[in-house]
mmCIF file of C-alpha atoms and ligand atoms in Angstrom:
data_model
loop_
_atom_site.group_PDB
_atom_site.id
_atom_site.type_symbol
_atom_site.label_atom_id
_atom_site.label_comp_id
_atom_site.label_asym_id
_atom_site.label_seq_id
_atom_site.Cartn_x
_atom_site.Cartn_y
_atom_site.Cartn_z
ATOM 1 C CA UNK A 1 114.499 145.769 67.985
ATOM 2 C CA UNK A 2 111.682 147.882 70.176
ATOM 3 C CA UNK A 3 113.267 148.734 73.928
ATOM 4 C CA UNK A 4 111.400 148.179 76.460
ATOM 5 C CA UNK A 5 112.622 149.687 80.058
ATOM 6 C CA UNK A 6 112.710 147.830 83.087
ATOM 7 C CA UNK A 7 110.809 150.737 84.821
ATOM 8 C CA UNK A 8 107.595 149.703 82.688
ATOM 9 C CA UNK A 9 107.612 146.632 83.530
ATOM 10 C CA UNK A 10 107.617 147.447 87.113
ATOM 11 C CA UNK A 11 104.857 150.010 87.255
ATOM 12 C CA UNK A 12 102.941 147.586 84.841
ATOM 13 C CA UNK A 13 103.033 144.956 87.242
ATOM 14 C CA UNK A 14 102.290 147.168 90.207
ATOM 15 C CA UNK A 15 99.139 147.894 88.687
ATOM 16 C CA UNK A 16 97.944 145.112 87.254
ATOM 17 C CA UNK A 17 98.775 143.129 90.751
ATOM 18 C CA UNK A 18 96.750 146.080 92.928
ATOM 19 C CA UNK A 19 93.665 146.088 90.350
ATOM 20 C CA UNK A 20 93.048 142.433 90.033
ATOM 21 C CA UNK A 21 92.548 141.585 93.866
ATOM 22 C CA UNK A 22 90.689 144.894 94.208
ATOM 23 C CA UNK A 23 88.905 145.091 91.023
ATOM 24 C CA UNK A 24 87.336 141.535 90.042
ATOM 25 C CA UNK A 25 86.715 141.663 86.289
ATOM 26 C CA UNK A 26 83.901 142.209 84.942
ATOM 27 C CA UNK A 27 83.190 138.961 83.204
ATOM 28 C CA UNK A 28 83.717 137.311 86.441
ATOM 29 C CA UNK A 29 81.353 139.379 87.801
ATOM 30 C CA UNK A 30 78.454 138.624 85.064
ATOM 31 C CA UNK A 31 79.769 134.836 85.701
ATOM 32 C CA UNK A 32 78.320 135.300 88.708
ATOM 33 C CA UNK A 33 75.276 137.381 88.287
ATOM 34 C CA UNK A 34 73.857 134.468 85.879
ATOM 35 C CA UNK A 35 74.585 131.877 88.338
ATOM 36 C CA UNK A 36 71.978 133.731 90.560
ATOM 37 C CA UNK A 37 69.621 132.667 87.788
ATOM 38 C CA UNK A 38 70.228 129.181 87.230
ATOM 39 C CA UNK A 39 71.058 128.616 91.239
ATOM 40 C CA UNK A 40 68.242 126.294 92.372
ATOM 41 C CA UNK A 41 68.367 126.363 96.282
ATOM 42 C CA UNK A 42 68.062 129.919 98.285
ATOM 43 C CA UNK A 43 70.845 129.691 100.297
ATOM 44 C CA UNK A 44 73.379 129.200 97.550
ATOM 45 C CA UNK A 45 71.321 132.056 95.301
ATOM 46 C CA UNK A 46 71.489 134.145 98.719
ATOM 47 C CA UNK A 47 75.813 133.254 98.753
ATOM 48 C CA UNK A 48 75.903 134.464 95.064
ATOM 49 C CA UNK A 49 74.460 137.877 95.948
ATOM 50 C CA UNK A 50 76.549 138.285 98.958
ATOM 51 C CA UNK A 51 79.703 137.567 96.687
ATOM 52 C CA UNK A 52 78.584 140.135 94.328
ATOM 53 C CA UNK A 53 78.007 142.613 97.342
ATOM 54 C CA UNK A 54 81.740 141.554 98.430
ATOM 55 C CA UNK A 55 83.122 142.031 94.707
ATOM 56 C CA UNK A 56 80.716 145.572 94.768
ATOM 57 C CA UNK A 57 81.839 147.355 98.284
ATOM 58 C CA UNK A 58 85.806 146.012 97.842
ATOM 59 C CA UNK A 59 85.544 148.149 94.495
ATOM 60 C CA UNK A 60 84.064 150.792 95.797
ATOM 61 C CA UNK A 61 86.372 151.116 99.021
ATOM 62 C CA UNK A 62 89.284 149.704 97.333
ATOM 63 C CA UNK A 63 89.894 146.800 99.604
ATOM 64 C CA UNK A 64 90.427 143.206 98.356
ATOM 65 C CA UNK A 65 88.209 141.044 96.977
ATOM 66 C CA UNK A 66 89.848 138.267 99.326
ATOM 67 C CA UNK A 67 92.059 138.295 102.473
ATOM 68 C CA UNK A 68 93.906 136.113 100.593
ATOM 69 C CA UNK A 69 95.584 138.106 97.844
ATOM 70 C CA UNK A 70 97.714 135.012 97.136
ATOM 71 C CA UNK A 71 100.838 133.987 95.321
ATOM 72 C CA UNK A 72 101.477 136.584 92.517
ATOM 73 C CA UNK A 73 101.731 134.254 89.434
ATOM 74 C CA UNK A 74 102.742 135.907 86.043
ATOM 75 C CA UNK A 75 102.379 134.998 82.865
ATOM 76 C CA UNK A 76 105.045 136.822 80.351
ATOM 77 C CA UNK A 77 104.861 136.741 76.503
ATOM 78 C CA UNK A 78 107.938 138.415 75.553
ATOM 79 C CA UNK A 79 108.084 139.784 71.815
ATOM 80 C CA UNK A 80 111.655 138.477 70.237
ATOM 81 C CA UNK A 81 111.813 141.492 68.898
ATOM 82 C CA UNK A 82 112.364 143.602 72.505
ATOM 83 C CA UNK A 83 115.278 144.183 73.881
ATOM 84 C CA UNK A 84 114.379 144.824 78.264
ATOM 85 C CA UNK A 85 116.532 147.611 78.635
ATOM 86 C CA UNK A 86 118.103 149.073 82.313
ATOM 87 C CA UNK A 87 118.084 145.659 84.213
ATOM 88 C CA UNK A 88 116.552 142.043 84.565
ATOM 89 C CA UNK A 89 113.226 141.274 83.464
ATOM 90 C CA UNK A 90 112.819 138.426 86.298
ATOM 91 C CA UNK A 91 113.557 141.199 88.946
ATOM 92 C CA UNK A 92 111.723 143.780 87.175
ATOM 93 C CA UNK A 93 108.476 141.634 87.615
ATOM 94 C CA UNK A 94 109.427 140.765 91.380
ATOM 95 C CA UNK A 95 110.025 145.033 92.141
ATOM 96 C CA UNK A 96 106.770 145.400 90.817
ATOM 97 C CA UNK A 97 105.008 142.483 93.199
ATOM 98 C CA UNK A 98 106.975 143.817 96.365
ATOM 99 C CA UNK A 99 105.542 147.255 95.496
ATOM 100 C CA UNK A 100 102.170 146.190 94.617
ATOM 101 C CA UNK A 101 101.743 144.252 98.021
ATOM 102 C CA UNK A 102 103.239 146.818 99.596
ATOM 103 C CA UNK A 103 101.323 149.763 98.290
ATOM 104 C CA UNK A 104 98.190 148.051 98.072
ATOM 105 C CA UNK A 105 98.140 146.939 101.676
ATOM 106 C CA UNK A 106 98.266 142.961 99.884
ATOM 107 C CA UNK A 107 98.663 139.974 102.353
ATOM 108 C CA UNK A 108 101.981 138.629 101.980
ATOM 109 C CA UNK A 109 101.193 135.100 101.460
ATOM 110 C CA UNK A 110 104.714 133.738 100.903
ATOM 111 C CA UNK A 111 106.639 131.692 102.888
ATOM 112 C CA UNK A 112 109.419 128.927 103.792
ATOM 113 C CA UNK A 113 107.903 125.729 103.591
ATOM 114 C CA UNK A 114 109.319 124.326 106.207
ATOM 115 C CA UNK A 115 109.761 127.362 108.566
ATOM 116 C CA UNK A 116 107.081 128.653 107.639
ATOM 117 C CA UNK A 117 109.183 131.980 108.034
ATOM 118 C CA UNK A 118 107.018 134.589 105.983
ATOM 119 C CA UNK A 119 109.948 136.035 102.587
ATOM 120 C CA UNK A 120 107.998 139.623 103.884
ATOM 121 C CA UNK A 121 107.190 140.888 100.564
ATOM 122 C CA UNK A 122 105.456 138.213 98.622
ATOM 123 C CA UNK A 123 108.485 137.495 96.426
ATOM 124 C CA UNK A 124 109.442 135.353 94.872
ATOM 125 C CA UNK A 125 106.670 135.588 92.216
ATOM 126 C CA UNK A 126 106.058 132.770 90.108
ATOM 127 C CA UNK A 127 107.245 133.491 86.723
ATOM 128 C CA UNK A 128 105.980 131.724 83.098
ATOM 129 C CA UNK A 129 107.682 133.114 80.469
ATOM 130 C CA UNK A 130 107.287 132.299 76.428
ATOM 131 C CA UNK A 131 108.804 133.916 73.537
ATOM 132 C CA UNK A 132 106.289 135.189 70.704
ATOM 133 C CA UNK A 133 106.767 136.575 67.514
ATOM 134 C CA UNK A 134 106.501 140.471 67.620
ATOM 135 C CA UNK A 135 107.463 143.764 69.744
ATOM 136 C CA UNK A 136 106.065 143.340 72.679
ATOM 137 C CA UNK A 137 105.169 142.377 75.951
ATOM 138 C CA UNK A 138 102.472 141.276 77.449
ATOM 139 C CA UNK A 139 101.916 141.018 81.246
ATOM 140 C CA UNK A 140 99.268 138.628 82.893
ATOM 141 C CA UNK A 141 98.682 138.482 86.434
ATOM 142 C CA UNK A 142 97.261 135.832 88.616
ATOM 143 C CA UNK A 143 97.281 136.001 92.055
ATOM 144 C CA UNK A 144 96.497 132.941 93.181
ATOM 145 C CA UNK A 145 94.549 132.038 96.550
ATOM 146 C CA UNK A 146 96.158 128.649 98.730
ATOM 147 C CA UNK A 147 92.529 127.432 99.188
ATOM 148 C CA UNK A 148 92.162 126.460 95.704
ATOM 149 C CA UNK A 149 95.264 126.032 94.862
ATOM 150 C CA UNK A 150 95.592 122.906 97.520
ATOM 151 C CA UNK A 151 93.195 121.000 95.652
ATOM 152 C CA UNK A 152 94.370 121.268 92.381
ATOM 153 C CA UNK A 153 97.071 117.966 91.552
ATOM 154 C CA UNK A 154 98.818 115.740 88.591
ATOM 155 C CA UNK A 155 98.107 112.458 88.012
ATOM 156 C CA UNK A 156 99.600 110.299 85.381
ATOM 157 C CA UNK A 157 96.887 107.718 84.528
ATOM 158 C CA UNK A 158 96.961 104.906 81.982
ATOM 159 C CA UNK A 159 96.538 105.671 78.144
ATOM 160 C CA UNK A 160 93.336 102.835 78.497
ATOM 161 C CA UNK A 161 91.578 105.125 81.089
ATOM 162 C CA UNK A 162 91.493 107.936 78.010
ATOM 163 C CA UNK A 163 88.117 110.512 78.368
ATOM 164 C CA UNK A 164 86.668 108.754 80.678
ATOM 165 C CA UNK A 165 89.675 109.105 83.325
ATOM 166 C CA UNK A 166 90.094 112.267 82.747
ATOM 167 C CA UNK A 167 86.599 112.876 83.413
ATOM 168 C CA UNK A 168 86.795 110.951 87.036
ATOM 169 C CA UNK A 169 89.614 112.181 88.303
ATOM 170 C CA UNK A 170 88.434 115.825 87.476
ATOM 171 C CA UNK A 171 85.248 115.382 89.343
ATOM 172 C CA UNK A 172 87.077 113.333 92.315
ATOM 173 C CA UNK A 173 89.495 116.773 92.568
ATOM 174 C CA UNK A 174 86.301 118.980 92.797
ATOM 175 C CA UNK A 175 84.260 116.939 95.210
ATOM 176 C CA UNK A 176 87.421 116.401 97.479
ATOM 177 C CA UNK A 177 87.887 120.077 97.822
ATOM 178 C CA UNK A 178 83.922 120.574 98.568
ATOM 179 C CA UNK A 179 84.242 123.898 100.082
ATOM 180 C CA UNK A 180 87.015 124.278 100.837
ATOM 181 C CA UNK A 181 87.969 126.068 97.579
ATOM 182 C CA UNK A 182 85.305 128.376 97.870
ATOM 183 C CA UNK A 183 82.967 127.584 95.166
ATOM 184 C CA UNK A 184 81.593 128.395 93.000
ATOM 185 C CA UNK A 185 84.994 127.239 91.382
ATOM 186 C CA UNK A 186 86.534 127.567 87.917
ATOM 187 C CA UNK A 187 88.201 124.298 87.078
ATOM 188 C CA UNK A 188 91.424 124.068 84.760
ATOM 189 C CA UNK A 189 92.375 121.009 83.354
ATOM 190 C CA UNK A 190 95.460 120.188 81.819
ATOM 191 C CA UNK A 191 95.539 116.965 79.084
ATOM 192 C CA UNK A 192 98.972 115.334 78.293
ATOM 193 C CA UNK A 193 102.318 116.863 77.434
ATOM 194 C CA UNK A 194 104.624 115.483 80.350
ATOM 195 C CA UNK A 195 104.417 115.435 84.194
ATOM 196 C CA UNK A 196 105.329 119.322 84.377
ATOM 197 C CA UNK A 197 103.909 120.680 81.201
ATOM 198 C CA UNK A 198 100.336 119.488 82.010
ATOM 199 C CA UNK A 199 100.433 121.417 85.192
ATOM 200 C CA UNK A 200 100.916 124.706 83.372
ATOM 201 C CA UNK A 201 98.225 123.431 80.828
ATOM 202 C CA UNK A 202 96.400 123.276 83.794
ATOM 203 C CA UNK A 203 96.711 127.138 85.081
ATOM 204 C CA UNK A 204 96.899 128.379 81.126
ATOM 205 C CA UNK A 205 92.980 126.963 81.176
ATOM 206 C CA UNK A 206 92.133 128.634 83.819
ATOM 207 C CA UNK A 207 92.931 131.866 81.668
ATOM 208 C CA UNK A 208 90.403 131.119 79.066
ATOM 209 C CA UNK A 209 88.085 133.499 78.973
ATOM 210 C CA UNK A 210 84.859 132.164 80.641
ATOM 211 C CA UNK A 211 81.808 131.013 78.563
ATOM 212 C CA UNK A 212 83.634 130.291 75.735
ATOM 213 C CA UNK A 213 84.850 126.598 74.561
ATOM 214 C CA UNK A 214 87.739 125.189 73.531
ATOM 215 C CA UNK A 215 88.488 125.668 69.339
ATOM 216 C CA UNK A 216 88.629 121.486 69.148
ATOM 217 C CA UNK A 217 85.089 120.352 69.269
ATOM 218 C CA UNK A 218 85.426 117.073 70.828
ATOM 219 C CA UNK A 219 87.507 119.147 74.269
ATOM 220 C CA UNK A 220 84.504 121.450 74.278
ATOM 221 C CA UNK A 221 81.993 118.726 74.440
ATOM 222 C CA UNK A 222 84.173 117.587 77.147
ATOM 223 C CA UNK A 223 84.000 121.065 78.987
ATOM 224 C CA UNK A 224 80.412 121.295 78.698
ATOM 225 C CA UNK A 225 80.074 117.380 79.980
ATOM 226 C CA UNK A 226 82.459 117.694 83.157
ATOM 227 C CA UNK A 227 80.732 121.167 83.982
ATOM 228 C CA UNK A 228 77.256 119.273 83.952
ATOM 229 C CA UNK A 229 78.724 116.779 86.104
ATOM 230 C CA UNK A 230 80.120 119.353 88.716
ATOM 231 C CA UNK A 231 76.873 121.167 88.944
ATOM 232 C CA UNK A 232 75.349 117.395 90.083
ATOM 233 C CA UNK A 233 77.809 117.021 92.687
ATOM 234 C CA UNK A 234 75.028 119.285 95.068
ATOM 235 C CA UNK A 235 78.285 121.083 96.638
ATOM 236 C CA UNK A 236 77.010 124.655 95.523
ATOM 237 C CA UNK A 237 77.763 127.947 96.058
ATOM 238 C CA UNK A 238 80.643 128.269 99.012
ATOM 239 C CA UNK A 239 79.492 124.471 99.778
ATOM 240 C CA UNK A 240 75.802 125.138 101.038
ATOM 241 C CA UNK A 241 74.413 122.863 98.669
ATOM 242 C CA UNK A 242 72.927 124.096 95.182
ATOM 243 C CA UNK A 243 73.057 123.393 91.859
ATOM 244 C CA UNK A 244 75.942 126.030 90.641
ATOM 245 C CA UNK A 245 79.223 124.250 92.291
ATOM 246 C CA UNK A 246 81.770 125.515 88.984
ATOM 247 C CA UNK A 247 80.862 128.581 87.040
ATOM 248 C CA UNK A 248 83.152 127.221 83.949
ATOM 249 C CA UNK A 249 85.527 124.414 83.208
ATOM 250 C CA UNK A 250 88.204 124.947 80.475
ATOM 251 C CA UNK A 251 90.533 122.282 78.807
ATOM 252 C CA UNK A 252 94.016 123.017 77.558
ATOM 253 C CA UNK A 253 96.023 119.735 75.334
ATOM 254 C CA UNK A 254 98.700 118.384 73.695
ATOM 255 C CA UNK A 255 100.445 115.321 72.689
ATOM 256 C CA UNK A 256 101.979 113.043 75.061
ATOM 257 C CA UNK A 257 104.120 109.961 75.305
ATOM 258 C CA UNK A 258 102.482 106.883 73.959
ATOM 259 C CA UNK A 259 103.222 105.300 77.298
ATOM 260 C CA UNK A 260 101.190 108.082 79.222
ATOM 261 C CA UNK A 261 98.242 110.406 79.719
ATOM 262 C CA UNK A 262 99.216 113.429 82.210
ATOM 263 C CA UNK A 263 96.476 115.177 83.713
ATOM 264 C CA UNK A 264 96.243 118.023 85.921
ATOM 265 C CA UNK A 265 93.247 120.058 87.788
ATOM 266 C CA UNK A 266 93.769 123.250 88.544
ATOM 267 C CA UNK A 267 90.696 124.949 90.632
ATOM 268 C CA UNK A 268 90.281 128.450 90.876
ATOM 269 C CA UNK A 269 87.904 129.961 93.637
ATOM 270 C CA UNK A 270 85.001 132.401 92.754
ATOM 271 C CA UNK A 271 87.996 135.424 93.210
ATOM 272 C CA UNK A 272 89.730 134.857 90.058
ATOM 273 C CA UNK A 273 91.375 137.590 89.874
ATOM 274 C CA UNK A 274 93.167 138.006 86.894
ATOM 275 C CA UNK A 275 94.666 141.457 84.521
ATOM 276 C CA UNK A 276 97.182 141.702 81.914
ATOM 277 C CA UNK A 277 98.321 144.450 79.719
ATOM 278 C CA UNK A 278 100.794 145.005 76.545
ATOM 279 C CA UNK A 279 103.434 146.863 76.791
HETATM 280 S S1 LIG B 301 90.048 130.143 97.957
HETATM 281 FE FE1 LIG B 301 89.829 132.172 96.991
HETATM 282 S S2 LIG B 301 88.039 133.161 97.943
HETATM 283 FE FE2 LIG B 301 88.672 131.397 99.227
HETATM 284 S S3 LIG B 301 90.021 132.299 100.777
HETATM 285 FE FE3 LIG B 301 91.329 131.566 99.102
HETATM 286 S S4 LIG B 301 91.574 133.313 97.708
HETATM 287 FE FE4 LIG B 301 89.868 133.767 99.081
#
């Protein structure tokens, strides 16, 4: 049994919580570069350069990407083979947010919902947690922006509306957000499981790394069809009109109950900032 102590954890998610709303990754980054290419109307090629020059000078000056620096969500794949020594691994993760806000001069983005009454410190995170074979632990952090998260949502349609459901309530989600989610977006969806599970489908999608498709080739024709159909929607870049309106779309499944076919989008903004490590 490899220790792990909480103190690792902490700095690890201090870091990884500062870089990824100051540092956008680098594939995110090229996402957008080729956009510029395939963009067909100047004002949405003109929005993709200015969101590289944004993604550029918050680098350089260490500022974030966003004003948003949103919820910190976590994904946590913990070995069963570590043993977290020195504390809790659920406040572990939450010392590192508070310090990484802190530090980092993050928005805290977290509040009541009925108050409103801000917690102060971005905590609580949101926490997803699985158990993997092996002696580690790895660390993935999302935070996540309100403006596209607001438009993501589960629906449970009818087994009989199958693909072609899936397809129109996907496309309905994107052109209901317009601009609001600051496209270009990267779209998530979530296929089956239950009511709660294809949420999280949803989000884990949005972790695929971009440009490439889902292992099951009838999911990644679907990917490649719903992308076409985004980029027809006209919405384009931050909702100027154009023909780049998602810069990916990614598909997570699994079974469901024969009575049911859960679906959930989950849209990500052109900041997807996301970082993980192993520990
Ligand atoms: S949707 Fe994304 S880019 Fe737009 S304000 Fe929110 S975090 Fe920032």
């Amino acid at each position: 049994m490899r220790e792990i102590p909480v103190d690792t954890i902490i700095a690890a998610v201090e870091t990884l919580f500062i870089d990824a709303n100051i540092n956008l990754s680098r594939n995110v980054i090229d996402a957008i570069k080729e956009a510029i290419k395939k963009e067909e109307s100047p004002a949405g090629k003109e929005v993709l350069r200015e969101l590289i020059k944004n993604a550029e000078t918050a680098k350089e000056e260490r500022l974030p990407v966003c004003q948003d620096t949103g919820l910190a969500v976590t994904f946590i794949e913990i070995g069963q083979d570590v043993h977290v020594t020195g504390g809790d691994l659920s406040d572990a993760i939450a010392e590192g947010v508070r310090r990484a806000y802190r530090k980092g001069f993050l928005r805290k983005s977290c509040c009541h919902p009925f108050t409103r009454k801000n917690t102060g410190d971005n905590t609580p995170p949101i926490i997803h947690t699985k158990i993997v074979p092996g002696n580690t632990i790895k660390i993935i952090a999302l935070p996540k922006g309100g403006g596209s998260e607001n438009y993501g949502e589960v629906r449970m349609l009818t087994p009989a509306q199958g693909r072609e459901g899936v397809k129109a309530f996907v496309l309905e989600m994107v052109k209901k957000g317009g601009p609001n989610p600051c496209p270009p977006v990267f779209v998530g969806v979530g296929i089956g499981g239950n009511l709660e599970t294809s949420a999280q489908l949803s989000k884990e999608a949005l972790m695929t790394p971009m440009g490439t498709r889902n292992r099951d080739p009838e999911l990644a024709m679907l990917e490649i069809e719903m992308l076409d159909e985004i980029n027809r929607t006209g919405i384009g870049p931050q909702g100027y009109g154009g023909s780049v309106t998602a810069l990916d779309v990614h598909v997570e499944m699994l079974p469901c109950h024969i009575a049911s076919l859960p679906v959930a989008v989950n849209i990500q903004c052109h900041a997807h900032r996301i970082k993980e490590v192993t520990l």
